[in-house]
């Protein structure tokens, strides 16, 4: 087949990017080998140094190559080169620039690159700061880089039927990834459009959450690398100090990243909460728990020499769990159980190898060195701080094991299915309840331990000396926490004993850490960070109980269904709201007052009023939940909640459903087409009646209604609540009277309808009368009777001064005068308009064509004398000569004898929404507590770094 | 360190016991017959039966959505989902429901749908990408 010479392809980024990916791979590999050898030859200074120099240079090159790949992708994305599959998949013309980052890391390749980007930055920092640890630590970092770059190589090794796909290249052209007839065209790039960014990711949280989370993910490699380096070089104690600083950094950033994800879920998604024990959430939490366990044993081993083995294990497992998390979320294994896992991409084998390799490496190293890891002769005392801290670490470890175990069910199923293909697979029936049941006890233990441990001393030799201090302060904390718990339970409910204990554990941690802060911060400023974290943890426990345990669904369903359990009744959590009709929900009255559309985004205005028991309004606020349509307005892409934040509670509101007609323009058209309109020609003041039979839903009967329709008035100035006049519009409006009798009650309404011709298109402005399910519009045939389009007229131009009379056919037309800014019924001025009309007179009738300047653009509005069939435009005026340029035409006079009204019964209302509203009490306690927990970790890191600098300068 | 090891072992034992308890919280996907036998809350997989009546009328009750589901054994039952009709319901390839059997109806309090990946074939994808 002949090669096609494609036109307008931009192949620059492709060539540069491919080269950079290959360079990044080999430079990382070279750097890894060189660092490895530099470590191995560490005894021979010169030899080691030259390898180290080579390793540094190749890592610098590797970094530059990674930045180049990222740059190439951004370049193609910013320029919308749709010939690149990554660009078509994640960008479209409507993508706002501020979401370009979200679009970049929406795909697997982009997020791998983000991960590598952070590794490079961290690697550069390590090269400058790690000193004697640089060689072994960087060897490990480089090995991870080699593995991740290989995910982007996009190389296929084939041998017969067997082939291995190594990575997925983000810089492939679309025509290289799919085969379609379109690529027979040389100019196919002209035809391509992008797919765009998933609407749920078009959110500012998605700009800051992924880079923070990935910095957290990436930084776990540093404690891991230090642990490997410690085992490798046998310096089992020296690595503990730099390792601790890095793991504090990593845990702080990873934690903040996770919290940002929670904030995104709460602010932008519609499931009504910040944590759902979704597998993707779990697999990011588990490494964090493991890392925090490691930080505690790290502290112990620095203070007492105990627990070095545990520290090794925790840091090694943290990274292995990060890889496991990557495997779970990116291999497609979670597909069934998680809402936001990636779909599979053919990298399963590679990811599995990644996991197995680092797991085996960790296990091998620890077994190899186990005996040489120093363990103090003397056992720690049960009354010492290290003992209880160690228990705390084990508790965190257990939490991690439990969460991992339950989250790995899909993996277990895959394995069973591999051996037994008919195996259906197990699932957690109620994952949230399941996790909560276990983790509540973890929370209680950690809360109590983080309080108790603060009252104990390191390396306790004689507890009896310390007993007095311990019992006074511990006792005060017990009493204080009990009192605070009682107070808290006045405000929120804790349904069962474990929940009450959890609140107590939270307050106990807060109290005892405050106590510790007051008595110790002057002696040792390093405690500040730990105290901030532990107080944060305590507050978070109370916050979880308040916000999740006491969340109140305000939008309780009013319809009771028989025979449901409480849980099932609770699932029925939406209410239906009609526009403009207030609805009482619990202690709120909510009114859906209207909506506005801006692009694809439709906002709904909800007025909330909170009532006290006497029925007085105590507060009033407006929420604006929105829905985002997909490109063709054919369905709803996503609904976003809106939340009112008070200091003590949040009111969360989200739209759960719209009428089908509002979800899709297609359905709206189908519904409109299915209506049975009857056309009733009416003259002003006339009335007519008809009957219709309407079935009653879900009953075998029907009602016969009598409808009476009357034309009250009509004018050439359309008047309709939704009509926004524009110059050049030709329209007609009518006021219609409708009456329905039959059924339970009679209804009587007056409504406005309009029909407008704008730039060759007809716009209907019908009246939907919901009380009688009646729809009225002006039938289009009115135009044949009444309106004449300019195209059908034969205009003649006249340049005349005021007072002149001119002749058109058999009519004498007098141009009487100019009128500045006249008020006429065929034109509605906007602010800033300048308009002038020419008053024309003919046989006792008048018309006033208008010359208009709106926003520096001249235009005009036609006027007519329907009775005589005269039409006129004022196309320009000359201020020097005072001449008007008029275009006047004559046609057969058409006077409206009657207005054809199209009337359809059984047109059901579409002015409603279904809404869910939830109150979260004390949710700020959760945010404040969780955030200060993470900030405390960073504070600890900073105080430790400063302490070191002070020591060095001293 | 001995005490710590004992405790570690103890905690591992507790963890294993708890994990085994997880076994009780899990279940295999049920079918209508098994759900009717036990009457317990189960998870059930099936497909939407398009040609049987599907009722969702938010004007009457926004938390009542009824349709027919065919489970993996081929049995068809009416399902009452206690919430609104989910987006893209008709397009779902298979449906996972959490709920219980009550008389002849399956009362579902939660639903998860598996939708076909966005594009069934490459041609459709290209078609979509070239539409303006």
Short mmCIF file of C-alpha atoms in Angstrom, two decimals, chain A residues 32-232:
data_model
loop_
_atom_site.label_atom_id
_atom_site.label_comp_id
_atom_site.label_asym_id
_atom_site.label_seq_id
_atom_site.Cartn_x
_atom_site.Cartn_y
_atom_site.Cartn_z
CA UNK A 32 21.18 3.40 38.87
CA UNK A 33 24.08 1.14 37.86
CA UNK A 34 26.63 3.85 38.55
CA UNK A 35 25.18 4.67 41.96
CA UNK A 36 25.06 0.95 42.67
CA UNK A 37 28.72 0.52 41.81
CA UNK A 38 29.65 3.71 43.64
CA UNK A 39 28.03 2.20 46.73
CA UNK A 40 29.65 -1.17 46.24
CA UNK A 41 33.10 0.36 45.84
CA UNK A 42 32.55 2.76 48.73
CA UNK A 43 35.76 1.50 50.31
CA UNK A 44 37.84 2.76 47.38
CA UNK A 45 37.35 6.51 47.43
CA UNK A 46 38.58 7.39 43.95
CA UNK A 47 36.81 4.60 42.14
CA UNK A 48 33.62 5.24 44.03
CA UNK A 49 33.80 8.97 43.34
CA UNK A 50 34.15 8.59 39.58
CA UNK A 51 31.16 6.27 39.46
CA UNK A 52 29.27 8.74 41.61
CA UNK A 53 30.17 11.58 39.22
CA UNK A 54 28.85 9.56 36.27
CA UNK A 55 25.70 8.70 38.21
CA UNK A 56 25.08 12.34 39.04
CA UNK A 57 25.51 13.45 35.46
CA UNK A 58 23.21 10.78 34.13
CA UNK A 59 20.58 11.58 36.75
CA UNK A 60 20.73 15.24 35.72
CA UNK A 61 20.23 14.13 32.12
CA UNK A 62 17.41 11.85 33.20
CA UNK A 63 15.68 14.76 34.92
CA UNK A 64 16.07 16.97 31.89
CA UNK A 65 14.60 14.22 29.72
CA UNK A 66 11.59 13.80 32.02
CA UNK A 67 10.95 17.56 31.93
CA UNK A 68 11.22 17.45 28.14
CA UNK A 69 8.60 14.69 27.86
CA UNK A 70 6.25 16.66 30.08
CA UNK A 71 6.97 19.79 28.06
CA UNK A 72 6.21 18.01 24.78
CA UNK A 73 2.85 16.79 26.04
CA UNK A 74 1.91 20.22 27.35
CA UNK A 75 2.99 21.78 24.08
CA UNK A 76 0.74 19.45 22.11
CA UNK A 77 -2.11 19.93 24.55
CA UNK A 78 -1.92 23.71 24.62
CA UNK A 79 -1.86 23.87 20.84
CA UNK A 80 -4.61 21.28 20.56
CA UNK A 81 -2.74 18.98 18.20
CA UNK A 82 -5.46 16.38 17.98
CA UNK A 83 -3.31 14.04 15.94
CA UNK A 84 -1.85 12.99 19.31
CA UNK A 85 -3.98 10.37 21.02
CA UNK A 86 -3.26 11.83 24.47
CA UNK A 87 -4.54 15.22 23.28
CA UNK A 88 -7.71 13.83 21.69
CA UNK A 89 -8.39 11.82 24.80
CA UNK A 90 -8.08 14.63 27.33
CA UNK A 91 -8.49 18.01 25.63
CA UNK A 92 -11.18 19.70 23.60
CA UNK A 93 -11.81 23.18 22.29
CA UNK A 94 -13.91 24.11 25.29
CA UNK A 95 -11.28 23.21 27.85
CA UNK A 96 -10.46 26.22 29.94
CA UNK A 97 -6.78 26.95 30.32
CA UNK A 98 -6.91 26.63 34.07
CA UNK A 99 -7.87 22.96 33.74
CA UNK A 100 -4.98 22.08 31.45
CA UNK A 101 -3.13 20.54 34.40
CA UNK A 102 -6.14 18.42 35.32
CA UNK A 103 -6.28 17.26 31.73
CA UNK A 104 -2.59 16.40 31.82
CA UNK A 105 -2.88 14.07 34.78
CA UNK A 106 -6.29 12.70 33.90
CA UNK A 107 -4.62 9.87 32.00
CA UNK A 108 -2.42 7.16 33.43
CA UNK A 109 0.61 8.31 31.46
CA UNK A 110 0.27 11.87 32.70
CA UNK A 111 0.02 10.76 36.31
CA UNK A 112 3.05 8.50 35.90
CA UNK A 113 4.92 11.53 34.59
CA UNK A 114 3.75 13.60 37.53
CA UNK A 115 5.05 10.91 39.84
CA UNK A 116 8.40 10.84 38.02
CA UNK A 117 8.57 14.61 38.06
CA UNK A 118 8.49 14.59 41.86
CA UNK A 119 11.04 11.77 42.01
CA UNK A 120 13.37 13.89 39.90
CA UNK A 121 12.91 16.92 42.15
CA UNK A 122 13.40 14.81 45.26
CA UNK A 123 16.43 13.19 43.63
CA UNK A 124 17.98 16.60 43.01
CA UNK A 125 17.36 17.59 46.63
CA UNK A 126 18.93 14.33 47.81
CA UNK A 127 21.97 14.82 45.59
CA UNK A 128 22.60 18.11 47.37
CA UNK A 129 21.69 17.18 50.93
CA UNK A 130 22.15 13.45 51.48
CA UNK A 131 25.96 13.54 51.71
CA UNK A 132 27.27 10.09 52.61
CA UNK A 133 23.86 8.58 51.97
CA UNK A 134 23.58 9.91 48.43
CA UNK A 135 25.00 6.86 46.68
CA UNK A 136 22.86 4.05 48.08
CA UNK A 137 19.73 6.19 48.44
CA UNK A 138 19.91 7.49 44.90
CA UNK A 139 20.58 4.00 43.57
CA UNK A 140 17.18 3.00 44.96
CA UNK A 141 15.45 6.14 43.69
CA UNK A 142 16.92 5.55 40.22
CA UNK A 143 15.75 1.95 40.19
CA UNK A 144 12.19 3.15 40.81
CA UNK A 145 12.56 5.71 38.03
CA UNK A 146 13.70 2.99 35.64
CA UNK A 147 10.58 1.00 36.42
CA UNK A 148 8.22 3.96 36.02
CA UNK A 149 9.78 5.21 32.78
CA UNK A 150 9.40 1.70 31.41
CA UNK A 151 5.63 2.20 31.83
CA UNK A 152 5.86 4.92 29.17
CA UNK A 153 8.23 3.24 26.74
CA UNK A 154 5.56 1.80 24.52
CA UNK A 155 7.78 -0.91 23.14
CA UNK A 156 6.39 -4.22 21.94
CA UNK A 157 8.50 -7.31 22.02
CA UNK A 158 7.03 -9.98 19.83
CA UNK A 159 7.90 -13.57 19.21
CA UNK A 160 5.35 -15.50 17.22
CA UNK A 161 1.99 -15.28 18.96
CA UNK A 162 3.57 -14.23 22.18
CA UNK A 163 4.28 -10.60 22.70
CA UNK A 164 4.96 -8.31 25.60
CA UNK A 165 3.84 -4.75 25.71
CA UNK A 166 6.25 -2.65 27.70
CA UNK A 167 4.54 0.55 28.69
CA UNK A 168 2.16 2.89 26.94
CA UNK A 169 3.69 5.86 25.18
CA UNK A 170 1.82 9.12 25.71
CA UNK A 171 3.23 10.70 22.56
CA UNK A 172 1.81 8.27 20.05
CA UNK A 173 -0.26 9.67 17.24
CA UNK A 174 -3.91 8.74 17.09
CA UNK A 175 -3.38 7.00 13.77
CA UNK A 176 -0.71 4.86 15.37
CA UNK A 177 -3.07 3.60 18.04
CA UNK A 178 -6.28 3.03 16.15
CA UNK A 179 -7.06 2.00 12.64
CA UNK A 180 -9.90 3.87 11.01
CA UNK A 181 -10.93 4.92 7.52
CA UNK A 182 -10.46 8.56 8.41
CA UNK A 183 -6.72 8.06 8.27
CA UNK A 184 -6.99 7.41 4.54
CA UNK A 185 -7.46 11.15 4.23
CA UNK A 186 -4.28 13.14 4.11
CA UNK A 187 -5.88 16.10 5.87
CA UNK A 188 -7.53 14.10 8.66
CA UNK A 189 -6.21 16.48 11.31
CA UNK A 190 -8.70 19.08 10.10
CA UNK A 191 -11.55 16.76 11.01
CA UNK A 192 -10.52 15.73 14.49
CA UNK A 193 -12.00 17.13 17.65
CA UNK A 194 -11.01 16.35 21.19
CA UNK A 195 -12.82 14.25 23.71
CA UNK A 196 -12.37 16.71 26.52
CA UNK A 197 -11.75 16.45 30.22
CA UNK A 198 -14.10 14.47 32.41
CA UNK A 199 -16.45 17.09 33.92
CA UNK A 200 -16.01 15.80 37.46
CA UNK A 201 -12.33 16.69 37.20
CA UNK A 202 -13.05 20.23 36.05
CA UNK A 203 -12.63 21.54 39.53
CA UNK A 204 -9.89 23.53 41.23
CA UNK A 205 -9.32 20.73 43.73
CA UNK A 206 -8.26 18.60 40.80
CA UNK A 207 -5.53 21.09 40.03
CA UNK A 208 -3.96 20.91 43.48
CA UNK A 209 -4.97 17.49 44.84
CA UNK A 210 -3.09 15.23 42.37
CA UNK A 211 0.28 17.03 42.55
CA UNK A 212 0.14 17.10 46.35
CA UNK A 213 -0.91 13.47 46.58
CA UNK A 214 1.75 12.43 44.10
CA UNK A 215 4.41 14.39 45.99
CA UNK A 216 3.31 12.39 49.02
CA UNK A 217 3.39 9.15 47.00
CA UNK A 218 6.76 9.99 45.48
CA UNK A 219 8.35 11.05 48.74
CA UNK A 220 7.68 7.68 50.39
CA UNK A 221 10.50 6.39 48.22
CA UNK A 222 12.99 8.39 50.33
CA UNK A 223 12.40 6.67 53.71
CA UNK A 224 12.26 3.42 51.75
CA UNK A 225 15.57 4.21 50.07
CA UNK A 226 17.15 5.13 53.41
CA UNK A 227 15.92 1.86 54.89
CA UNK A 228 17.34 -0.10 51.95
CA UNK A 229 20.56 1.89 52.22
CA UNK A 230 20.78 1.19 55.94
CA UNK A 231 20.38 -2.54 55.38
CA UNK A 232 22.68 -2.53 52.37
#
